[in-house]
Short mmCIF file of C-alpha atoms in Angstrom, two decimals:
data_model
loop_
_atom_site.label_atom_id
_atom_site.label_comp_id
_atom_site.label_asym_id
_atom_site.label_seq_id
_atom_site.Cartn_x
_atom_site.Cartn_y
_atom_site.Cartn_z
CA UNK A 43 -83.83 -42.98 -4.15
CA UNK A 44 -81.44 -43.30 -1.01
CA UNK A 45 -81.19 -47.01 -1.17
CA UNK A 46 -77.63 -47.23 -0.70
CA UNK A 47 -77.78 -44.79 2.37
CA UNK A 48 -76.71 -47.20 4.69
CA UNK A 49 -74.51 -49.08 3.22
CA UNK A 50 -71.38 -47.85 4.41
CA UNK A 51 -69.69 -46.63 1.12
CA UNK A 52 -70.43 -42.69 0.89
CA UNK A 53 -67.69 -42.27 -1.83
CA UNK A 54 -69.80 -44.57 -4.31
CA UNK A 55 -71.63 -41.20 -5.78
CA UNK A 56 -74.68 -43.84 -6.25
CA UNK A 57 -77.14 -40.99 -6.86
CA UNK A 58 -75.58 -40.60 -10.63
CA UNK A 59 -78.97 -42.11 -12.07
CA UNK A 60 -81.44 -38.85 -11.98
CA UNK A 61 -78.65 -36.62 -13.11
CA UNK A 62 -79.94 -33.70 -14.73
CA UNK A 63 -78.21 -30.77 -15.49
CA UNK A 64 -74.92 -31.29 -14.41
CA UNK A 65 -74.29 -27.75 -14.02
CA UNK A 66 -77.19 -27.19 -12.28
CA UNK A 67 -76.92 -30.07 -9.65
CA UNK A 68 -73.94 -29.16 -8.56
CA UNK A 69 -75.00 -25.16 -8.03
CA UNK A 70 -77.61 -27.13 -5.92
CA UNK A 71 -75.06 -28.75 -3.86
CA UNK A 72 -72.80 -26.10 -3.63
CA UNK A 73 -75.72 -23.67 -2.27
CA UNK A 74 -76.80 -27.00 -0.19
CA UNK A 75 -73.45 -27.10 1.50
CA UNK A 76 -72.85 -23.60 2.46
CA UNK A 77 -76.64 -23.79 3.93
CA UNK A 78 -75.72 -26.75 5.69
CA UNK A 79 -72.32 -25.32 7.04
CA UNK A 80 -73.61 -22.11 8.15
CA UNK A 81 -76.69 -23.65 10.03
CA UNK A 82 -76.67 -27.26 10.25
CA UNK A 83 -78.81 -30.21 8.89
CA UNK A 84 -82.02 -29.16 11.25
CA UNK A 85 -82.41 -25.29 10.76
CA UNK A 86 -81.71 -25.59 7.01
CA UNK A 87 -84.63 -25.88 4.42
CA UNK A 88 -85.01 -27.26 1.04
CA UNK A 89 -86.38 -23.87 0.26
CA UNK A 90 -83.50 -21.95 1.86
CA UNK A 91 -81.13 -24.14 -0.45
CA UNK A 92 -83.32 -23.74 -3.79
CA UNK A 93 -82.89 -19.64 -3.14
CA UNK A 94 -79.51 -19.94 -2.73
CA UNK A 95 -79.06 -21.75 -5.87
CA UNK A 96 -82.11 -19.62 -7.92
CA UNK A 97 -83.98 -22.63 -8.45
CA UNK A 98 -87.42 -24.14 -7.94
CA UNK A 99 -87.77 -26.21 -4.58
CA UNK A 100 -89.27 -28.59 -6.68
CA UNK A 101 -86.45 -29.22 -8.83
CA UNK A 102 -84.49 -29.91 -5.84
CA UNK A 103 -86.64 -32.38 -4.79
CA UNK A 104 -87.14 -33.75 -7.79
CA UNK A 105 -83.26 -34.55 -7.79
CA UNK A 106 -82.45 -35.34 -4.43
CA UNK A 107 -85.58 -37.02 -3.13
CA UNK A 108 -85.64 -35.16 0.39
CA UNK A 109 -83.43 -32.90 2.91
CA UNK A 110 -81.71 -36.26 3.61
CA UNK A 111 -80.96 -37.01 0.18
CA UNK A 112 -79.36 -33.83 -0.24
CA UNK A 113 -77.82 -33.70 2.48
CA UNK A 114 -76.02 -36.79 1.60
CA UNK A 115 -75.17 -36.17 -1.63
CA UNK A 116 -73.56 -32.87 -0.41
CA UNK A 117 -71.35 -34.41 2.31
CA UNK A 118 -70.26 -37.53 0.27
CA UNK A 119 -66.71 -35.66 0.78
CA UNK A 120 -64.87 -35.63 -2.38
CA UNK A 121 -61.61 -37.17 -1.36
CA UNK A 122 -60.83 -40.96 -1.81
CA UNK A 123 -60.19 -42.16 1.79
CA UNK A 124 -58.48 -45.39 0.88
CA UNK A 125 -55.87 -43.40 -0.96
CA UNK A 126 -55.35 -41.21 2.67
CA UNK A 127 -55.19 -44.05 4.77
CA UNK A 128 -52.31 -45.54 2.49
CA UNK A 129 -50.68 -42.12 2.77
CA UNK A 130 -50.87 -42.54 6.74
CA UNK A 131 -50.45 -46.09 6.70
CA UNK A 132 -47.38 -46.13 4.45
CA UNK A 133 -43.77 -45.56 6.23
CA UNK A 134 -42.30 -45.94 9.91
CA UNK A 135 -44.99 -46.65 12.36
CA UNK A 136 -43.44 -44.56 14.55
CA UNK A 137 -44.45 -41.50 12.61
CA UNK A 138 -47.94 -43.55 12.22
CA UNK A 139 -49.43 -40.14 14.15
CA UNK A 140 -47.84 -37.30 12.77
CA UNK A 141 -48.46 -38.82 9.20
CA UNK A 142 -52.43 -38.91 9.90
CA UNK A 143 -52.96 -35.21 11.82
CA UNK A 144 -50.81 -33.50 8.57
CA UNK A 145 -53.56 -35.79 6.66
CA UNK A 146 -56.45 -34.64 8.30
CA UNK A 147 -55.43 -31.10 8.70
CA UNK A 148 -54.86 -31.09 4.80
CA UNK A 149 -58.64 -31.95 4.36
CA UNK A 150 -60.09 -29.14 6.57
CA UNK A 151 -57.46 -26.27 5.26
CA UNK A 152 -58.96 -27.81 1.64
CA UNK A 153 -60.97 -25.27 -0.38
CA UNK A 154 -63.86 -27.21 -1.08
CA UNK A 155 -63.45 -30.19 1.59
CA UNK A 156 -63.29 -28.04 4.32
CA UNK A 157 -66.52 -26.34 4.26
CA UNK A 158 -67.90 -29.56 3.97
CA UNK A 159 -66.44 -31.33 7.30
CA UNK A 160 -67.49 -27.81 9.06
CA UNK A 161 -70.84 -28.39 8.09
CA UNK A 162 -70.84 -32.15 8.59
CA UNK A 163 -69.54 -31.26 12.07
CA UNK A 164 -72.58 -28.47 13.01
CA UNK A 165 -74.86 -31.13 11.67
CA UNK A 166 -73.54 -34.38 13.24
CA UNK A 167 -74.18 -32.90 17.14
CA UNK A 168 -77.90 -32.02 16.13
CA UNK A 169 -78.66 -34.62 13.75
CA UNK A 170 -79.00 -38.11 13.92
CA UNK A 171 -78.07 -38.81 10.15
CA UNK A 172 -75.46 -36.50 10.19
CA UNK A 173 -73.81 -38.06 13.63
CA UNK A 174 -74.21 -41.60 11.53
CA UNK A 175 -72.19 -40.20 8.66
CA UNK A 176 -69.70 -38.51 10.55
CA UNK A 177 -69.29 -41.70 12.51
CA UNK A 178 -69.04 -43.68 8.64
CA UNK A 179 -66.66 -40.79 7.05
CA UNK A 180 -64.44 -40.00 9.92
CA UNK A 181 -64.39 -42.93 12.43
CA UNK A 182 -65.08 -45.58 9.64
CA UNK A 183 -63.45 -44.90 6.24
CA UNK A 184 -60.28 -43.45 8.03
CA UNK A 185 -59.34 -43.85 11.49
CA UNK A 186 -60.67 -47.35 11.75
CA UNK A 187 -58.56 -48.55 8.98
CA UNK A 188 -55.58 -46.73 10.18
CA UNK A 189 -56.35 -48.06 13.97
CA UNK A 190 -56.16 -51.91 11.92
CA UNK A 191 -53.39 -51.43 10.56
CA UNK A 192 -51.30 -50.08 13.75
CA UNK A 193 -51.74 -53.85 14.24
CA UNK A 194 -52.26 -53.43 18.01
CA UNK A 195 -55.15 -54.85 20.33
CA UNK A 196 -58.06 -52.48 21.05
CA UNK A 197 -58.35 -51.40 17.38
CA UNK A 198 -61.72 -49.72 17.87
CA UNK A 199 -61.35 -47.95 20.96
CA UNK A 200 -57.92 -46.41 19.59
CA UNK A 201 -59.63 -45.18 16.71
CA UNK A 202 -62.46 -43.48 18.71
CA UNK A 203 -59.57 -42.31 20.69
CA UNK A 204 -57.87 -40.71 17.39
CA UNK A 205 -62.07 -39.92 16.67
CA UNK A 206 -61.97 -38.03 19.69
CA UNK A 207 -58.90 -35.06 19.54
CA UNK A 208 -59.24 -34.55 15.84
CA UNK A 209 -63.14 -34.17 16.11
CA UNK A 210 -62.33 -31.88 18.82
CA UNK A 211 -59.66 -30.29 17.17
CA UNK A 212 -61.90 -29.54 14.38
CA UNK A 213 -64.59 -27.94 16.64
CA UNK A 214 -62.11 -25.93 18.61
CA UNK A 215 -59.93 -24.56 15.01
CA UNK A 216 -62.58 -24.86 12.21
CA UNK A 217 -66.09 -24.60 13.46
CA UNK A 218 -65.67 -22.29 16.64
CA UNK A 219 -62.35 -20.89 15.46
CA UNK A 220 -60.45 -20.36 18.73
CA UNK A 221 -57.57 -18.08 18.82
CA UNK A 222 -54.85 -18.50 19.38
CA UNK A 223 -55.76 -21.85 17.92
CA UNK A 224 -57.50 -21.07 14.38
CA UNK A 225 -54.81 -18.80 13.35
CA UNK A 226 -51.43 -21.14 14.31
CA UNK A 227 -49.39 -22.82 11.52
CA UNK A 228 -50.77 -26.40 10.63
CA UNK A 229 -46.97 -27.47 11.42
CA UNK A 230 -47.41 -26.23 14.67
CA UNK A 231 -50.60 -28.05 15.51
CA UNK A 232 -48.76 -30.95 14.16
CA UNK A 233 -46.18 -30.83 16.20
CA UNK A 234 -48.67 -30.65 19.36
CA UNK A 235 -50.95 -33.29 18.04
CA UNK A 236 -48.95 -36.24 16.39
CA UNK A 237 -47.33 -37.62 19.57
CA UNK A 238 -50.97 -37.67 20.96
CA UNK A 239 -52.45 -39.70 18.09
CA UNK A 240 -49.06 -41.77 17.72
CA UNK A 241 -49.74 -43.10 21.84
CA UNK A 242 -53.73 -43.98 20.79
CA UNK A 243 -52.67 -46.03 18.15
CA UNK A 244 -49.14 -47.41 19.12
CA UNK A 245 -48.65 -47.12 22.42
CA UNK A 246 -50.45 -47.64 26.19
CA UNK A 247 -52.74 -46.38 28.74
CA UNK A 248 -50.96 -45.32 32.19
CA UNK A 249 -51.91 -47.22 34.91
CA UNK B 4 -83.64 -8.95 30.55
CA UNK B 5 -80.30 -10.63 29.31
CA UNK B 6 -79.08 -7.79 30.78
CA UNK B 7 -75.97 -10.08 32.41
CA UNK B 8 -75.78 -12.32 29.20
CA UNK B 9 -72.05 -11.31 28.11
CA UNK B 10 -70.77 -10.69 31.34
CA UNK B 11 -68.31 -13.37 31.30
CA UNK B 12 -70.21 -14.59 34.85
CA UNK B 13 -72.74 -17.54 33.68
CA UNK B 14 -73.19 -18.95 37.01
CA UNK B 15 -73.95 -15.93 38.91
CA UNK B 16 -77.49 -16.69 38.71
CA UNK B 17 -78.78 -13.14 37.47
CA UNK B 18 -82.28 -13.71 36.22
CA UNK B 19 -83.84 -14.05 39.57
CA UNK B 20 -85.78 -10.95 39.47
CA UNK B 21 -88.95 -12.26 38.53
CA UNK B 22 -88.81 -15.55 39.88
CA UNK B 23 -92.38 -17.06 39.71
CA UNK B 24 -93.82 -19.99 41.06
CA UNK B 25 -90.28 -21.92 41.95
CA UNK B 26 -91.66 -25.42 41.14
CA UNK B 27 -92.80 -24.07 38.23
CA UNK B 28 -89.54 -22.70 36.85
CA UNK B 29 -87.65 -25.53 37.99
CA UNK B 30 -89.73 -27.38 35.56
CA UNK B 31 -89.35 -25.46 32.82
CA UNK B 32 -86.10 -25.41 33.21
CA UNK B 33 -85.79 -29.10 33.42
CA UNK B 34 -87.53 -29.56 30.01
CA UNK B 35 -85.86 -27.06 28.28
CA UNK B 36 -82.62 -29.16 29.15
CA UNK B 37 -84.33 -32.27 27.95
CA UNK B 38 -85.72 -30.77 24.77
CA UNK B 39 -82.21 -28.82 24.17
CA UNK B 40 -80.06 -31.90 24.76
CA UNK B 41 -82.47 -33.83 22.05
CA UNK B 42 -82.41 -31.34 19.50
CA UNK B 43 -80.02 -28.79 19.79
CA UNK B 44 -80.90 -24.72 20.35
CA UNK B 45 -82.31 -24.28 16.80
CA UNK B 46 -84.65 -26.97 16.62
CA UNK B 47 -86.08 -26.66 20.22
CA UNK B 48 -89.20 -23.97 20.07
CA UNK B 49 -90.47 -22.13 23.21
CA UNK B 50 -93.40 -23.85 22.79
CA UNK B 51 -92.43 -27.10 22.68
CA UNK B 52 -90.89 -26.71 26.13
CA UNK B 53 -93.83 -25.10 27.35
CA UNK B 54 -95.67 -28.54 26.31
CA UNK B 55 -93.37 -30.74 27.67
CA UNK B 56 -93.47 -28.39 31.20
CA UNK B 57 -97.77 -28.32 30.75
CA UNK B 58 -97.68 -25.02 30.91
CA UNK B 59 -98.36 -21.87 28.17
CA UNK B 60 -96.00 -20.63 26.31
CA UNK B 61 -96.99 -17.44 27.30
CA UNK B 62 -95.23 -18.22 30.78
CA UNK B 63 -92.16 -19.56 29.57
CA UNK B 64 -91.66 -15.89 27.55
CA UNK B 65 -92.77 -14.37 30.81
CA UNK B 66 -90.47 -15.81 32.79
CA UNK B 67 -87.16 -16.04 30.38
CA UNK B 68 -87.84 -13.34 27.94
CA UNK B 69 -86.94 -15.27 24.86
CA UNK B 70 -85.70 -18.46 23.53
CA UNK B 71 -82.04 -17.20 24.54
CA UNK B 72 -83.09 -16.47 27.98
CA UNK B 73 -84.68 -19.83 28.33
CA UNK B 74 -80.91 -21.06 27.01
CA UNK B 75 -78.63 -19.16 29.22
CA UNK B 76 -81.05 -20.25 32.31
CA UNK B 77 -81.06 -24.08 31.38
CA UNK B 78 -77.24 -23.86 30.72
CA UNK B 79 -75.95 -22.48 33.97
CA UNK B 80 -74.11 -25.46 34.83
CA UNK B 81 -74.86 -26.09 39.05
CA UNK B 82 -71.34 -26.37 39.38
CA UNK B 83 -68.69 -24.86 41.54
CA UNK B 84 -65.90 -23.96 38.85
CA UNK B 85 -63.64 -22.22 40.44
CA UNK B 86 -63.62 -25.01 43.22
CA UNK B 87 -63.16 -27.97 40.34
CA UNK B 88 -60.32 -25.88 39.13
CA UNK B 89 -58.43 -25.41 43.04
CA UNK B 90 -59.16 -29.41 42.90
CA UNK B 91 -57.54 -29.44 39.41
CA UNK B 92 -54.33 -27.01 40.17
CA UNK B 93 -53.99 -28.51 44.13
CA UNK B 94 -51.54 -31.20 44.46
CA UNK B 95 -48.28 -32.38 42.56
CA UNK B 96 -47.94 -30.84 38.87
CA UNK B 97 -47.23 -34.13 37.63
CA UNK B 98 -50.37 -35.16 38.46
CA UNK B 99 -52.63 -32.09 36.71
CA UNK B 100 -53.53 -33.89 33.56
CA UNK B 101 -55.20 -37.20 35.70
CA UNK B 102 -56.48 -34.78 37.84
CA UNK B 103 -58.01 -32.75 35.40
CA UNK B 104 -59.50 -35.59 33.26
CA UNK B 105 -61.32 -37.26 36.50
CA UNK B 106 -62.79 -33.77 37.31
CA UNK B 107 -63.77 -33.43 33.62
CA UNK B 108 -64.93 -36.74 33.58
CA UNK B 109 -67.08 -36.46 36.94
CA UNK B 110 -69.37 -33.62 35.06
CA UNK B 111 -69.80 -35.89 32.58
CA UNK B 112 -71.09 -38.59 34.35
CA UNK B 113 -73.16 -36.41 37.18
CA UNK B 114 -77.04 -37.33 36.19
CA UNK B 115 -77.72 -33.41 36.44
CA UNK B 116 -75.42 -31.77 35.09
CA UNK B 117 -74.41 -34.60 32.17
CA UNK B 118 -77.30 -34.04 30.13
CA UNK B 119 -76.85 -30.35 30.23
CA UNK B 120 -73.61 -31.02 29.11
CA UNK B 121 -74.93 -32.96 25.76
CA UNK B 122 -77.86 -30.21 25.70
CA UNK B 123 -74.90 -27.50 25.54
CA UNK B 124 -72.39 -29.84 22.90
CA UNK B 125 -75.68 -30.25 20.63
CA UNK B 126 -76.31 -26.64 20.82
CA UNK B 127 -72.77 -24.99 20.18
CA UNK B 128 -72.07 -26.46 16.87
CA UNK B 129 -75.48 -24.97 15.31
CA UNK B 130 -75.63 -22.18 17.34
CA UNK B 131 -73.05 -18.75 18.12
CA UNK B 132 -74.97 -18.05 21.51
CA UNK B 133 -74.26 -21.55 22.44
CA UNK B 134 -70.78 -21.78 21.17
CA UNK B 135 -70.06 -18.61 23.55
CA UNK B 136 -71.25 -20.03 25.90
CA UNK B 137 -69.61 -23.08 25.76
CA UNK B 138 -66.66 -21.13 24.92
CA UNK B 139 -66.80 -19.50 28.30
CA UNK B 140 -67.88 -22.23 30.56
CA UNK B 141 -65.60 -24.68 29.26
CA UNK B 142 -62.83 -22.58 28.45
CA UNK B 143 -63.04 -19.81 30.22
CA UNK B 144 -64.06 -20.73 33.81
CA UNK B 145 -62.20 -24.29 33.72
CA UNK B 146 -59.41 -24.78 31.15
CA UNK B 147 -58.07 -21.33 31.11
CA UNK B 148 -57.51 -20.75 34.95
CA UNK B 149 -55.80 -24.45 35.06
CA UNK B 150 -53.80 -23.24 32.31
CA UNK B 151 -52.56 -20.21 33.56
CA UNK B 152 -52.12 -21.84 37.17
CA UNK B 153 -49.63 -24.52 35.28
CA UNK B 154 -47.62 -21.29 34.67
CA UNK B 155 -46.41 -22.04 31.52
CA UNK B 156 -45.85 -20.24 28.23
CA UNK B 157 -48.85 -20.24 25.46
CA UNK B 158 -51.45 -20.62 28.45
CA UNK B 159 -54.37 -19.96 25.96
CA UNK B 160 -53.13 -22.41 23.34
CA UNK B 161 -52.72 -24.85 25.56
CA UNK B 162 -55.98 -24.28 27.51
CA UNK B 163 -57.62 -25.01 23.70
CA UNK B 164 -55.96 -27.78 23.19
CA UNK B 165 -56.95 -29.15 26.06
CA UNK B 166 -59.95 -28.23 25.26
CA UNK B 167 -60.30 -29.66 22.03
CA UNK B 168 -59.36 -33.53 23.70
CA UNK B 169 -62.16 -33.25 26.31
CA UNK B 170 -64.93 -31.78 23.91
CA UNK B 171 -64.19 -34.02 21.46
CA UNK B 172 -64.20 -36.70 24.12
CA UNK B 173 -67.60 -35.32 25.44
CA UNK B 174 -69.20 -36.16 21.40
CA UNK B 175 -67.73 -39.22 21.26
CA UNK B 176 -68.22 -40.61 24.92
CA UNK B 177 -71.13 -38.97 25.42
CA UNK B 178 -73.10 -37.31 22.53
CA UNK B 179 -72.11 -39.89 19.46
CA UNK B 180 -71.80 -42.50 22.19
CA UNK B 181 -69.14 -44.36 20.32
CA UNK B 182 -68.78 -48.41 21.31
CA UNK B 183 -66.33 -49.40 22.61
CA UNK B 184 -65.29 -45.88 24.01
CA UNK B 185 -69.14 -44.60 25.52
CA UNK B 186 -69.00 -48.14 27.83
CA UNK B 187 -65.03 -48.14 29.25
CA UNK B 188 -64.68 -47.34 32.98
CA UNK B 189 -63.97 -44.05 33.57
CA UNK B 190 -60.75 -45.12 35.11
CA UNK B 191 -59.75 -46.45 31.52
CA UNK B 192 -60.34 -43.12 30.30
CA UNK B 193 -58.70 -41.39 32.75
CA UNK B 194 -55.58 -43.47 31.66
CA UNK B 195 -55.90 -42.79 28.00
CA UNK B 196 -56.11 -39.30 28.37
CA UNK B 197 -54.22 -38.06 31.36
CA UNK B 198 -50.85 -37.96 29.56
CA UNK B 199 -52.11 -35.76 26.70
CA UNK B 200 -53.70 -33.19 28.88
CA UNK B 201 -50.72 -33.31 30.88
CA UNK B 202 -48.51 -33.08 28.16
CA UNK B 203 -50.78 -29.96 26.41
CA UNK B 204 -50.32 -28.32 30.03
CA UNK B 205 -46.79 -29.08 31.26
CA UNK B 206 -45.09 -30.34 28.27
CA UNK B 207 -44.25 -28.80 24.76
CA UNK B 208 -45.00 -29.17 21.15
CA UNK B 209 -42.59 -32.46 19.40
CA UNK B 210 -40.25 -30.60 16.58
#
């Protein structure tokens, strides 16, 4: 069932061959996603996600093969990350930073991807699984490749840098909603954030 | 019994009116932080601490009331806030964001109070008791006061944002345990990470 689960590609949707009703499948993952995003990968239940969606456990587990399963297929985030890194990528490297936090604050303020990362985010502290494809979606399909293409020494630890304040950011705006924080303008966190991410990738430590 | 629990005062040590056997609590308390830093508040039962302590459960509701009790007690961090935050605000402004990152940084590493740390990080993305309390301990008692003491404008946006670097450092470094970051000297670190918290206290947003 999960055979591609570690194989680094997320976006690949391999799960298409038990498809089912379509309609139905994705009420599963919608009801999967809120459950996961309100409570996390450990504290939510194949059962708590079949009532959600008025189904039968079984037919849950008959299409996703286990809580894992699910909760993969529900967090393969529906945005292609090649295509974002191109967008951050693209243009003066000195605006390298401010290009990738509009980027990333585009996908949490997102309808539909933005419950997602929240619930990839309560899972990933808790969850071993979760913490592997957080670390795969957010450190390694964008701000590794982004980190690369800076072109600068240190291209891992920069990105973990990056990793590190939008993570962070996410936790301290989306998941526990700090205010002032939560509520200011996206341009405004921008304008905070960019020259941060702009020194991880471009620039130097201070010794 | 949580009588104290939203008082704003985590550290004040209120529970001590039934205290018990010392040794006894003491090692309760010491595998509730093991078993909450593993799994996170939601997936840790009372009696699953009580097995890891050999003692009943019964005890463990005796002595801490509930699951939340148990919490609260594990999570008073045995640190001296406002002390770490006269370390932070003493000394050249210039100088607050290094200052504040070694302190930060120090916790961290400390082989008590680090893994309460990760117990607390696990536990605030699943759990709104935890996140409050993380809220408050982090933010409240040690960002907020170093804020306010830089004497700047927007002291609570900048306390978050400060705030959001050094959690999101704490999941990488620490929780995730992201190579190369979870292995460079904290000295390294400190040099990374300095000029953003300075900047987030001192400095202002890039238009």
């Amino acid at each position: 069932m999960a055979t591609t689960k570690r194989s680094g590609r997320p976006a690949a949707r391999p799960r298409g061959r038990r498809p089912g009703p379509s309609r139905t499948r994705e009420e599963i993952l919608a009801a999967a996603r809120s459950a996961f995003a309100e409570a996390g990968f450990k504290a939510t239940t194949i059962r708590q996600v079949a009532a959600r969606a008025k189904v039968d456990p079984a037919l849950v587990m008959q299409q996703f093969g286990s809580k894992q399963g699910l909760f993969d297929a529900a967090m393969e985030l529906p945005f292609d990350a090649p295509a974002m890194v191109a967008r951050v990528t693209d243009g003066p490297r000195t605006k390298i930073g401010e290009r990738l936090v509009t980027e990333f604050l585009a996908l949490w303020d997102d309808p539909e991807i933005g419950p997602q990362m929240v619930g990839l985010l309560r899972s990933a502290t808790s969850d071993r699984e979760a913490a592997e494809l957080m670390r795969r979606v957010i450190g390694g399909r964008l701000m590794a490749p982004v980190a690369r293409a800076a072109g600068l020494d240190e291209a891992d630890l920069r990105a973990q840098l990056v990793w590190s304040q939008m993570v962070g950011l996410g936790m301290a705006r989306y998941v526990l909603r700090l205010e002032p924080l939560a509520a200011a303008p996206a341009s405004e966190v921008v304008a905070w954030l960019a020259p941060t991410v702009q020194r991880y990738l471009t620039g130097s430590p201070k010794r």
